[in-house]
Short mmCIF file of C-alpha atoms in Angstrom, two decimals:
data_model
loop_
_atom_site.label_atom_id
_atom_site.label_comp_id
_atom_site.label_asym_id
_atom_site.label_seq_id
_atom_site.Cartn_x
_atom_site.Cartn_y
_atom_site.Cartn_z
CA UNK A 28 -115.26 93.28 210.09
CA UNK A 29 -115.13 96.88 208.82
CA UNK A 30 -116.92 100.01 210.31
CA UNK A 31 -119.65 99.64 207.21
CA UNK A 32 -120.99 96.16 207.52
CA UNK A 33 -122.79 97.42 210.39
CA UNK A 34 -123.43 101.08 209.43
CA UNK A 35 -127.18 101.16 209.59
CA UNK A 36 -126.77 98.90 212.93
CA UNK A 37 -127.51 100.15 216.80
CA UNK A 38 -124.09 101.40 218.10
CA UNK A 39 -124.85 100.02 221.67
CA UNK A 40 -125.74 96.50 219.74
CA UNK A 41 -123.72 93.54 221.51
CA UNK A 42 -124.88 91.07 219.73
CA UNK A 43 -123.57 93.18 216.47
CA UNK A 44 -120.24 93.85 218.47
CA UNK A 45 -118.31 96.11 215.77
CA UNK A 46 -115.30 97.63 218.18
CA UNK A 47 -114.65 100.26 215.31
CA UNK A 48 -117.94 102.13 216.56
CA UNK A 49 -119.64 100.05 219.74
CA UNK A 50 -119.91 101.73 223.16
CA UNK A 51 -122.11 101.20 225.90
CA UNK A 52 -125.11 102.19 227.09
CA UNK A 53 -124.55 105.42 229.24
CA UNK A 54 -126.22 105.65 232.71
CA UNK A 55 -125.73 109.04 234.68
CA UNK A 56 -125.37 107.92 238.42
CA UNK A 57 -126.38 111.55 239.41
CA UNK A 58 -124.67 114.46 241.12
CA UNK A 59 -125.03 113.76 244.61
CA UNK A 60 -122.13 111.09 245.49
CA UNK A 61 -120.21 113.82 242.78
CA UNK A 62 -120.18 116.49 245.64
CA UNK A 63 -120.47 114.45 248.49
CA UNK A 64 -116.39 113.11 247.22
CA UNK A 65 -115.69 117.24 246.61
CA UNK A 66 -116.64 117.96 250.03
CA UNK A 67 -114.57 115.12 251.15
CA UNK A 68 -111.53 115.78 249.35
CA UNK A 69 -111.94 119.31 250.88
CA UNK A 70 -111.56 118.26 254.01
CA UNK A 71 -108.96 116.03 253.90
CA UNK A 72 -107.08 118.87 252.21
CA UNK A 73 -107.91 120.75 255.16
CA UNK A 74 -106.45 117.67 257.71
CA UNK A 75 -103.30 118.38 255.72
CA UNK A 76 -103.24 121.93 256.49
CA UNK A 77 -104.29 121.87 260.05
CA UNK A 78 -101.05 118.83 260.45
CA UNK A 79 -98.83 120.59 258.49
CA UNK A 80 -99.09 123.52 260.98
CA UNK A 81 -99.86 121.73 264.28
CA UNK A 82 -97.16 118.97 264.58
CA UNK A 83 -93.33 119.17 263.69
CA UNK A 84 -92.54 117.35 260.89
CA UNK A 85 -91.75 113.94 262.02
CA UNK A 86 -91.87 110.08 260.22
CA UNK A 87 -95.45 109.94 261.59
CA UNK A 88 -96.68 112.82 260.15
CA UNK A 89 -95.14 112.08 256.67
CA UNK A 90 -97.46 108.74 257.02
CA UNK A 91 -100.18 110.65 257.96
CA UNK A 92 -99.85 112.52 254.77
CA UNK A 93 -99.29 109.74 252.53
CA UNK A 94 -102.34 107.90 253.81
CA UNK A 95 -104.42 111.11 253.81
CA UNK A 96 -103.27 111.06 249.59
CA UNK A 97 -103.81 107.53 249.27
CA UNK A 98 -107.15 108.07 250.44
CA UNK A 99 -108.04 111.21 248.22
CA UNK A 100 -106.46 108.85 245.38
CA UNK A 101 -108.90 107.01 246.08
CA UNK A 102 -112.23 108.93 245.98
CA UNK A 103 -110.75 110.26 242.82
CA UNK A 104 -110.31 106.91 240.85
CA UNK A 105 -113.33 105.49 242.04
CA UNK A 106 -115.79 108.17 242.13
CA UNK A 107 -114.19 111.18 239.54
CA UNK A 108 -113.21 107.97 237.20
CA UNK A 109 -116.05 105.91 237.37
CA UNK A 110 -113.41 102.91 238.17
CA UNK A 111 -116.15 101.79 240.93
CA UNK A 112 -119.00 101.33 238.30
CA UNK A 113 -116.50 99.33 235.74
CA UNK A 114 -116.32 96.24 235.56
CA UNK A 115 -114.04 93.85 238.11
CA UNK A 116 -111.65 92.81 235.46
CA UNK A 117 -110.80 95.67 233.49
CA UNK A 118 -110.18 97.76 237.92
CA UNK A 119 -107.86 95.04 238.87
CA UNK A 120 -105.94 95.39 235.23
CA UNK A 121 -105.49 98.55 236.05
CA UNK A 122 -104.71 98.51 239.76
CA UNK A 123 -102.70 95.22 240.38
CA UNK A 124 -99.66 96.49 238.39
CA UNK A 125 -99.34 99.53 240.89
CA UNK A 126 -98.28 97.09 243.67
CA UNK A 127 -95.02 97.04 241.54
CA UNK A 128 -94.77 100.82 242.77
CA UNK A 129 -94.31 99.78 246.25
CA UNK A 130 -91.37 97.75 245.51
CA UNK A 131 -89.78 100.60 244.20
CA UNK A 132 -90.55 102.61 246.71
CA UNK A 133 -88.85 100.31 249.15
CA UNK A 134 -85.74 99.88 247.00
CA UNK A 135 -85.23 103.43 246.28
CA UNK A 136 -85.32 104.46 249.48
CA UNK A 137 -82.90 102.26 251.19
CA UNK A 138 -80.65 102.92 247.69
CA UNK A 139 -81.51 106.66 248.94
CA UNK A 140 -80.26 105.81 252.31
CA UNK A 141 -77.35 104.21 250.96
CA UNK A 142 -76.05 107.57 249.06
CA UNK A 143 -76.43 109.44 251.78
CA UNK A 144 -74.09 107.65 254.16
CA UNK A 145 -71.07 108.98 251.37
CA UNK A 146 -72.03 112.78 252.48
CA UNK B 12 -118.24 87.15 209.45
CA UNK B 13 -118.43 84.32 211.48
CA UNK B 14 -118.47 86.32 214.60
CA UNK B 15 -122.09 85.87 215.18
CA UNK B 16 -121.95 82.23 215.30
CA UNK B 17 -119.14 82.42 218.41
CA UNK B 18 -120.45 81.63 221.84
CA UNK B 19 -120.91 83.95 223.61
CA UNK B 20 -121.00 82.26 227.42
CA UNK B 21 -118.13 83.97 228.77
CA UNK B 22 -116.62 87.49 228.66
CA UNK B 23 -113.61 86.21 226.99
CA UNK B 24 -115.28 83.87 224.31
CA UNK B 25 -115.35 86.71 221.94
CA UNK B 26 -117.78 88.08 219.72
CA UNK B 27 -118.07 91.65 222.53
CA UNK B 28 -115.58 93.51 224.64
CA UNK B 29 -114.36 91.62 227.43
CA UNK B 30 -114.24 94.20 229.68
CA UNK B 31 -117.16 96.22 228.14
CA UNK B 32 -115.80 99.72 227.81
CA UNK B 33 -114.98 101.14 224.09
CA UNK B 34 -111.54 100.34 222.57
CA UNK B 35 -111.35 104.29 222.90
CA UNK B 36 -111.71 104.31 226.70
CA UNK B 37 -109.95 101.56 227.28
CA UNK B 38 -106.79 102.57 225.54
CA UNK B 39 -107.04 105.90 228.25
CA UNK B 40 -106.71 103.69 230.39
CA UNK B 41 -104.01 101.88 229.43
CA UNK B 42 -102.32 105.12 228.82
CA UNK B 43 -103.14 106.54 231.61
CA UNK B 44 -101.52 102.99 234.05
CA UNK B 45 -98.46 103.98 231.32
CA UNK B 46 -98.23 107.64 232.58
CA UNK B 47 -98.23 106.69 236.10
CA UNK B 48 -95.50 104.62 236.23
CA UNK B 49 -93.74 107.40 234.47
CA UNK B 50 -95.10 109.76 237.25
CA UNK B 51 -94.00 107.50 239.84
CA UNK B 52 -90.17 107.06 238.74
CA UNK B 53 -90.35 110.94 238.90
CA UNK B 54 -91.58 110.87 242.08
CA UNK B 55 -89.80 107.76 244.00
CA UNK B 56 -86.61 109.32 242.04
CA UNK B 57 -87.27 112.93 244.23
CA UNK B 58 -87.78 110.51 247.25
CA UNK B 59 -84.15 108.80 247.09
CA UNK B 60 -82.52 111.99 246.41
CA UNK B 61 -83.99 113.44 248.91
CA UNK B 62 -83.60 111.06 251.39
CA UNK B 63 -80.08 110.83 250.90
CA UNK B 64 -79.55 114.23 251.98
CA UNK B 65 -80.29 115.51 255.87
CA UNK B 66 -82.94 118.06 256.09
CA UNK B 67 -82.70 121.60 257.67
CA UNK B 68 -84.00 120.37 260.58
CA UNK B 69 -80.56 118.23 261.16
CA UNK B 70 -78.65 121.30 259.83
CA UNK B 71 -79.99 123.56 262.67
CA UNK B 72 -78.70 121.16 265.11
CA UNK B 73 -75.50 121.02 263.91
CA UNK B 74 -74.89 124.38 263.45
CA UNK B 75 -72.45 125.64 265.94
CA UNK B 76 -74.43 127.78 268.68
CA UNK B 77 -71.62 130.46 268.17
CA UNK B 78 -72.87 131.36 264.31
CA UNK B 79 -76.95 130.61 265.84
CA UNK B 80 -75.51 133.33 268.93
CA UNK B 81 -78.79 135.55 268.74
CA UNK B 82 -81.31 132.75 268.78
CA UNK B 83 -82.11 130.64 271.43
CA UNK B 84 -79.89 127.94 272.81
CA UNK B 85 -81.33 125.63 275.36
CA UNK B 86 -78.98 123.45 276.98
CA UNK B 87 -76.34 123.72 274.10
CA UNK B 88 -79.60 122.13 271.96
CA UNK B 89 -80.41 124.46 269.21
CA UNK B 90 -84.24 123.62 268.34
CA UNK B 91 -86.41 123.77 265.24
CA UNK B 92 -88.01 127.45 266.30
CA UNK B 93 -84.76 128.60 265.16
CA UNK B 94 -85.93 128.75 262.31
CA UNK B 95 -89.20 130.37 262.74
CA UNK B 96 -87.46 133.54 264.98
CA UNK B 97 -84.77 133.61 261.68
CA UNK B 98 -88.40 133.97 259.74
CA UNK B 99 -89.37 136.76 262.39
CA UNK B 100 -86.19 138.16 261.76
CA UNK B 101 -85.32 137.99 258.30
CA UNK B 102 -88.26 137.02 256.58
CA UNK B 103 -90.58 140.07 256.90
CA UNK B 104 -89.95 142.93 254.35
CA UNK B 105 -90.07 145.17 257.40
CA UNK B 106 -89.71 148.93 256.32
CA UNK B 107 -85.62 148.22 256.13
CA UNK B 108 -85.34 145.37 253.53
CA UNK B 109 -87.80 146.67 250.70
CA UNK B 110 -88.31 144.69 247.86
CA UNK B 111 -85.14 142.65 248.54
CA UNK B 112 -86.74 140.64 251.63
CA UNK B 113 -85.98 137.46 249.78
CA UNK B 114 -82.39 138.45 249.20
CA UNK B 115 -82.20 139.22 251.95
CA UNK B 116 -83.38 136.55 254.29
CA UNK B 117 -81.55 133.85 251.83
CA UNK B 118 -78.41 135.71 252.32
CA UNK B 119 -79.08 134.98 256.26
CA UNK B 120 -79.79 131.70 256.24
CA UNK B 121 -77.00 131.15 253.81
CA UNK B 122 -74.64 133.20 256.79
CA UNK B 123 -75.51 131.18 259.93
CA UNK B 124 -75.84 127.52 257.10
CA UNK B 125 -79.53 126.36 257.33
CA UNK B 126 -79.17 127.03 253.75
CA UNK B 127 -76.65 124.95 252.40
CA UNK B 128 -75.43 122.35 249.61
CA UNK B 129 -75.76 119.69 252.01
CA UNK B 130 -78.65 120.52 253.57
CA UNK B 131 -82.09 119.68 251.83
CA UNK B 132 -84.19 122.57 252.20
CA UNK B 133 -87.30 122.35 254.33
CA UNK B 134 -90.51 123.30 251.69
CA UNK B 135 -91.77 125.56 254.92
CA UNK B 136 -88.33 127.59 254.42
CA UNK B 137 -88.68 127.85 250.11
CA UNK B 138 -92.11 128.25 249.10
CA UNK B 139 -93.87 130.41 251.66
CA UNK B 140 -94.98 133.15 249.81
CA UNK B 141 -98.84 134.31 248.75
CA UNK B 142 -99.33 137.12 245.99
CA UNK B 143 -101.18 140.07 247.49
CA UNK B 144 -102.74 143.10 245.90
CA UNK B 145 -104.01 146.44 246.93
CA UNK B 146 -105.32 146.53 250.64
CA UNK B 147 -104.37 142.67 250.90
CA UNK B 148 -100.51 142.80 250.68
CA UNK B 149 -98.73 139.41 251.89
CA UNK B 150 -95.35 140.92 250.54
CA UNK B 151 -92.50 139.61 252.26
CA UNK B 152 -94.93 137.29 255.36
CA UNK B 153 -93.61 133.75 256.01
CA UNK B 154 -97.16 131.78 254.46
CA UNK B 155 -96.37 128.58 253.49
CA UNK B 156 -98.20 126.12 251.71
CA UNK B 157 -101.41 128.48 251.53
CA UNK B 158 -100.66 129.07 247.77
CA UNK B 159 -100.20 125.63 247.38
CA UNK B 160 -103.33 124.48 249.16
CA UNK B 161 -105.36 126.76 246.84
CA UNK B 162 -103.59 125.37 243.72
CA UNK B 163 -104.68 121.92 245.33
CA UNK B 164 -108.58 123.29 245.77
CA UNK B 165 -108.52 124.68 241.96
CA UNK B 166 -107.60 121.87 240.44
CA UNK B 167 -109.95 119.64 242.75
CA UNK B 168 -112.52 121.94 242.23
CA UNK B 169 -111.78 121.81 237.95
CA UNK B 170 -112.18 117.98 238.58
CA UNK B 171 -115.48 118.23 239.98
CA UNK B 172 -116.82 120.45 237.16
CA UNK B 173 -115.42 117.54 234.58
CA UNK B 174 -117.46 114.53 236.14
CA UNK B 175 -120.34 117.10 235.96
CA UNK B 176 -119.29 117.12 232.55
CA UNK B 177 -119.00 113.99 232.00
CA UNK B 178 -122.66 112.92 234.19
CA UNK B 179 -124.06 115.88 231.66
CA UNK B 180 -123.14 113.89 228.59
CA UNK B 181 -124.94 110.39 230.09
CA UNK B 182 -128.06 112.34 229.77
CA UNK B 183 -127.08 114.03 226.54
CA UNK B 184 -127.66 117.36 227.32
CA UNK B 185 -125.29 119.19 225.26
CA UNK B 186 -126.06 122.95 227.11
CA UNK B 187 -125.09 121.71 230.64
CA UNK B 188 -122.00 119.79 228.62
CA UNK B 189 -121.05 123.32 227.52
CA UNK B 190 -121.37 124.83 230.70
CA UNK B 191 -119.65 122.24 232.90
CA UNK B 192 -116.67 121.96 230.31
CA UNK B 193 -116.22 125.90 230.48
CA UNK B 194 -115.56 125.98 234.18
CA UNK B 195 -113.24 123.21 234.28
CA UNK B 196 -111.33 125.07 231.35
CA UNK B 197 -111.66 127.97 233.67
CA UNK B 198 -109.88 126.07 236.65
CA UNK B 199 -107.20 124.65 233.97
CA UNK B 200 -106.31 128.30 233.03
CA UNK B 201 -106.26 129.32 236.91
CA UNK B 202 -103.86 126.46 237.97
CA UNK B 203 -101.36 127.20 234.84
CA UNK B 204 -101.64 131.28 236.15
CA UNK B 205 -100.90 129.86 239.44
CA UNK B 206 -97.91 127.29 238.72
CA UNK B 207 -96.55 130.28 236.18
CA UNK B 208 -96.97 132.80 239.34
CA UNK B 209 -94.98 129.70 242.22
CA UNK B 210 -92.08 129.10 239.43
CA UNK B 211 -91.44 133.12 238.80
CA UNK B 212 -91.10 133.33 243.18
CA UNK B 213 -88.38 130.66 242.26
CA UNK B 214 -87.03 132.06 239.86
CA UNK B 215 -86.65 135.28 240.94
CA UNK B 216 -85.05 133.68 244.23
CA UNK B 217 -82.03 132.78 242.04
CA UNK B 218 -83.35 129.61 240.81
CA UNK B 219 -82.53 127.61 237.68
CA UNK B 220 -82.66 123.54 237.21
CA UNK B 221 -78.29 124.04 237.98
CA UNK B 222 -78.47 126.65 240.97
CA UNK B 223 -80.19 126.74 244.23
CA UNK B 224 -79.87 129.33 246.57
CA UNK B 225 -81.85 127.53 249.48
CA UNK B 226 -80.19 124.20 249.15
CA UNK B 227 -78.61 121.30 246.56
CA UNK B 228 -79.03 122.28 243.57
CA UNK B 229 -80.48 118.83 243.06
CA UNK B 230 -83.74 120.22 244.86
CA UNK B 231 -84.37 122.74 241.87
CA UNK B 232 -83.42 120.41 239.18
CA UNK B 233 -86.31 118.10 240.47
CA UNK B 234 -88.44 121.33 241.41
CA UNK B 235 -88.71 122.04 237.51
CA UNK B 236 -88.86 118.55 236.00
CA UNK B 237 -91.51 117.28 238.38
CA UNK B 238 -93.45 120.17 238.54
CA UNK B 239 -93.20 120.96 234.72
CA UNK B 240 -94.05 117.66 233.59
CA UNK B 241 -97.12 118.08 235.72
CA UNK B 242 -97.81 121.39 234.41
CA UNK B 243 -97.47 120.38 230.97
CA UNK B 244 -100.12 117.84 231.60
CA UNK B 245 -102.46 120.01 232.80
CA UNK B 246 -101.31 122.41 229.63
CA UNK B 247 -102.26 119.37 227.34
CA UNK B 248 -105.48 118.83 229.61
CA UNK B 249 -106.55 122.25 229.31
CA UNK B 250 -106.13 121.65 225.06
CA UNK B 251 -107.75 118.63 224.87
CA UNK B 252 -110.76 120.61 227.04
CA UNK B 253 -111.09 122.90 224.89
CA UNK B 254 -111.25 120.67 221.91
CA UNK B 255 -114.08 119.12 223.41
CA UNK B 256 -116.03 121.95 224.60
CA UNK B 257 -115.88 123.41 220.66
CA UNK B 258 -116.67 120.03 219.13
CA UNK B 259 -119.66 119.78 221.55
CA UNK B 260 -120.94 123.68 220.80
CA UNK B 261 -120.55 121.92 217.32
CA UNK B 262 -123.18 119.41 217.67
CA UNK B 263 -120.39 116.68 216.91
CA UNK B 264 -121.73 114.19 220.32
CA UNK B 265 -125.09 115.17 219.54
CA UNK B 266 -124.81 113.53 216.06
CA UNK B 267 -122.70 110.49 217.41
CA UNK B 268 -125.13 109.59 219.28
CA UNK B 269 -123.06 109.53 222.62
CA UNK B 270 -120.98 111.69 224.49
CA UNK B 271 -118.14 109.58 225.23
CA UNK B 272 -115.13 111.12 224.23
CA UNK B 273 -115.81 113.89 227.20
CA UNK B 274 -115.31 110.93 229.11
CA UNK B 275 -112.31 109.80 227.61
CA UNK B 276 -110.69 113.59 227.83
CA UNK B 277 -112.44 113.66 231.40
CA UNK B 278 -110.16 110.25 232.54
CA UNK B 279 -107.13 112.15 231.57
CA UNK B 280 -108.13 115.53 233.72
CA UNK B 281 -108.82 113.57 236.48
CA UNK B 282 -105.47 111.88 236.54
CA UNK B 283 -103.40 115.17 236.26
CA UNK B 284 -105.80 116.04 239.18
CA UNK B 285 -104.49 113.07 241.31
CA UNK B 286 -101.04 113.47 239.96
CA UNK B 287 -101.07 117.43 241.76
CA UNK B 288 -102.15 115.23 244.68
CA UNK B 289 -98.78 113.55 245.07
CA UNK B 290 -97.03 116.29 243.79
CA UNK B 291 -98.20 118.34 246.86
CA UNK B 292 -98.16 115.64 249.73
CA UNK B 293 -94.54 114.84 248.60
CA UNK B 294 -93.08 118.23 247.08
CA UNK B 295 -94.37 120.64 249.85
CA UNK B 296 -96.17 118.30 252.97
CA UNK B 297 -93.41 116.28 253.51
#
């Protein structure tokens, strides 16, 4: 199937699927839910700040951090990178394999552990 | 040729993309899963070394109270405002210490051994200083994370001004494209002057990815692979932006019919964007 056959042909055209050239239709979802997430991440950068200075660093408020960046991880894949208006199958291709990065995690910080009881 | 006579029943029975995004954009992805595995070893490899080592906070408390004589001691337990009265004392350029604060107060931590090769520096204790000009002069004040929070805020903000971009080129309108695409090169520019300005403080300190005159030297090596791989991101980002933006004052999306590929470039901003957000949380919150 090269790009030609279909030159004259709609580029959006599914039933003419030519992946050398088709895209989809594009829909703008507007600005509003755009600054409504800037506003949010804002803030939650501003949670961090305010923590940072009002408690002593302790396990807790390392959580607190991490779930305050999971979160703004969040509003960025789904609402800065559209991943909330793709579809199901190609979010979860993407996602799922991340859970591997927990298991890391875990192993690299009881390895982590491990070195330091040789100091 | 036969394509047209496939069924077509079910996303994966061929004949259209099964996932309906362009081979282009889906390839960013794909790239993109690719560079943050890559972003997490980085990362999760900081988080073991670090974690092997005991912080400044355990440092202060094992510091003999004879060396920590001038600060306070209560019941034989030295605590974590040590530090902050050695920050009074040391850290403020005063009228006696000049230009040489820094010197000066890493030469006194380094004395009474909060600083030291088996102690992992606190990020309060290393990065705590703000560039100041004319009447505003932070020179030689103990401000941490500020500078970092309004790195954080650029770059944010540079993300925001992409998806405009990006929500600009769904309705083909190739002026606001321009526009949008501008300020987030803007913000690009002002997070590289910013990283260039956080890595000279370092530097200056005595820094270098083998020496680390506030800790392990470990700390520094990371310090300049971590944050330099992000920054060369955001170098690459700030390329590809500009590509873009002079293809679009082209006409080039206006004659393709779509504006996709500010998309595409827009996917990788984004993730440098949420890259910086790790890189904060774990380089200078923790």
């Amino acid at each position: 199937m090269s790009a030609t056959t279909h030159s004259n042909s709609n580029i959006h055209d599914e039933e003419n699927y030519d992946p050398t050239v088709w895209v989809p239709e594009q829909h703008s979802h507007g600005t509003k839910d755009i600054w409504m997430k800037f506003w949010i991440l804002l803030g939650l950068t501003i949670i961090d700040v305010v923590f940072y200075f009002a408690m002593d660093p302790s396990m807790a408020r390392n959580v607190l951090f991490i779930v305050l960046g999971v979160v703004k991880a969040i509003y960025i894949v789904g609402t800065f990178m559209h991943m909330k208006h793709e579809k199901l199958s190609l979010a979860s291709m993407i996602i799922v394999p991340m859970v591997f990065i927990l298991f890391f995690v875990y192993w690299m910080l009881y390895e982590g552990n491990f070195w330091g009881s040789f100091n | 040729m036969a394509t047209h006579a496939i069924s077509k029943s079910s996303p994966w029975s061929g004949g259209k993309s099964p996932f309906k995004v362009s081979y282009g954009k889906l390839m960013m992805w794909v790239f993109l899963l690719s560079d943050a595995f890559t972003f997490s070893s980085l990362l999760i490899g900081y988080g073991a070394l670090r974690y092997s080592f005991p912080s400044t906070e355990e440092a202060i408390t094992e510091i003999s109270a004879e060396k920590l004589s001038d600060v306070p001691v209560t019941d034989g337990v030295v605590h974590f405002d040590v530090t902050e009265n050695l920050i009074e004392r040391y850290a403020p350029a005063g009228e006696h210490h000049g230009d040489h604060h820094t010197d000066y107060f890493i030469e006194k931590m380094q004395e009474t051994g909060i600083f030291s090769e088996t102690h992992w520096p606190s990020p309060d204790l290393v990065f705590n200083h703000f560039p100041g000009f004319g009447i505003f002069d932070f020179h030689g004040m103990h401000l941490p994370l500020f500078f970092v929070s309004l790195m954080t805020l650029i770059l944010i903000f540079s993300s925001v001004t992409m998806v405009l971009a990006v929500e600009a080129g769904q309705r083909k309108s190739k002026s606001e494209v321009s526009k949008w695409m501008l300020w987030t090169i803007l913000g690009g520019f002002a997070f590289l002057s910013c990283q260039a300005w956080e890595w000279t403080q370092f530097i200056q300190a005595g820094a270098t990815p083998w020496v680390n005159p506030y800790g392990p030297a470990t700390f520094a090596a990371l310090f300049f692979l971590v944050t330099g791989f992000h920054g060369f991101h955001v170098f690459s980002g700030v390329v590809l932006n500009v590509i873009i933006y002079i293809n679009n004052l082209k006409g080039t999306y206006d004659d393709r019919g779509h504006y996709e590929m500010v998309e595409k470039v827009g996917l990788y901003w984004h993730f440098v964007d949420l890259v910086w957000v790790f890189v904060f949380t774990f380089f200078y919150l923790i």
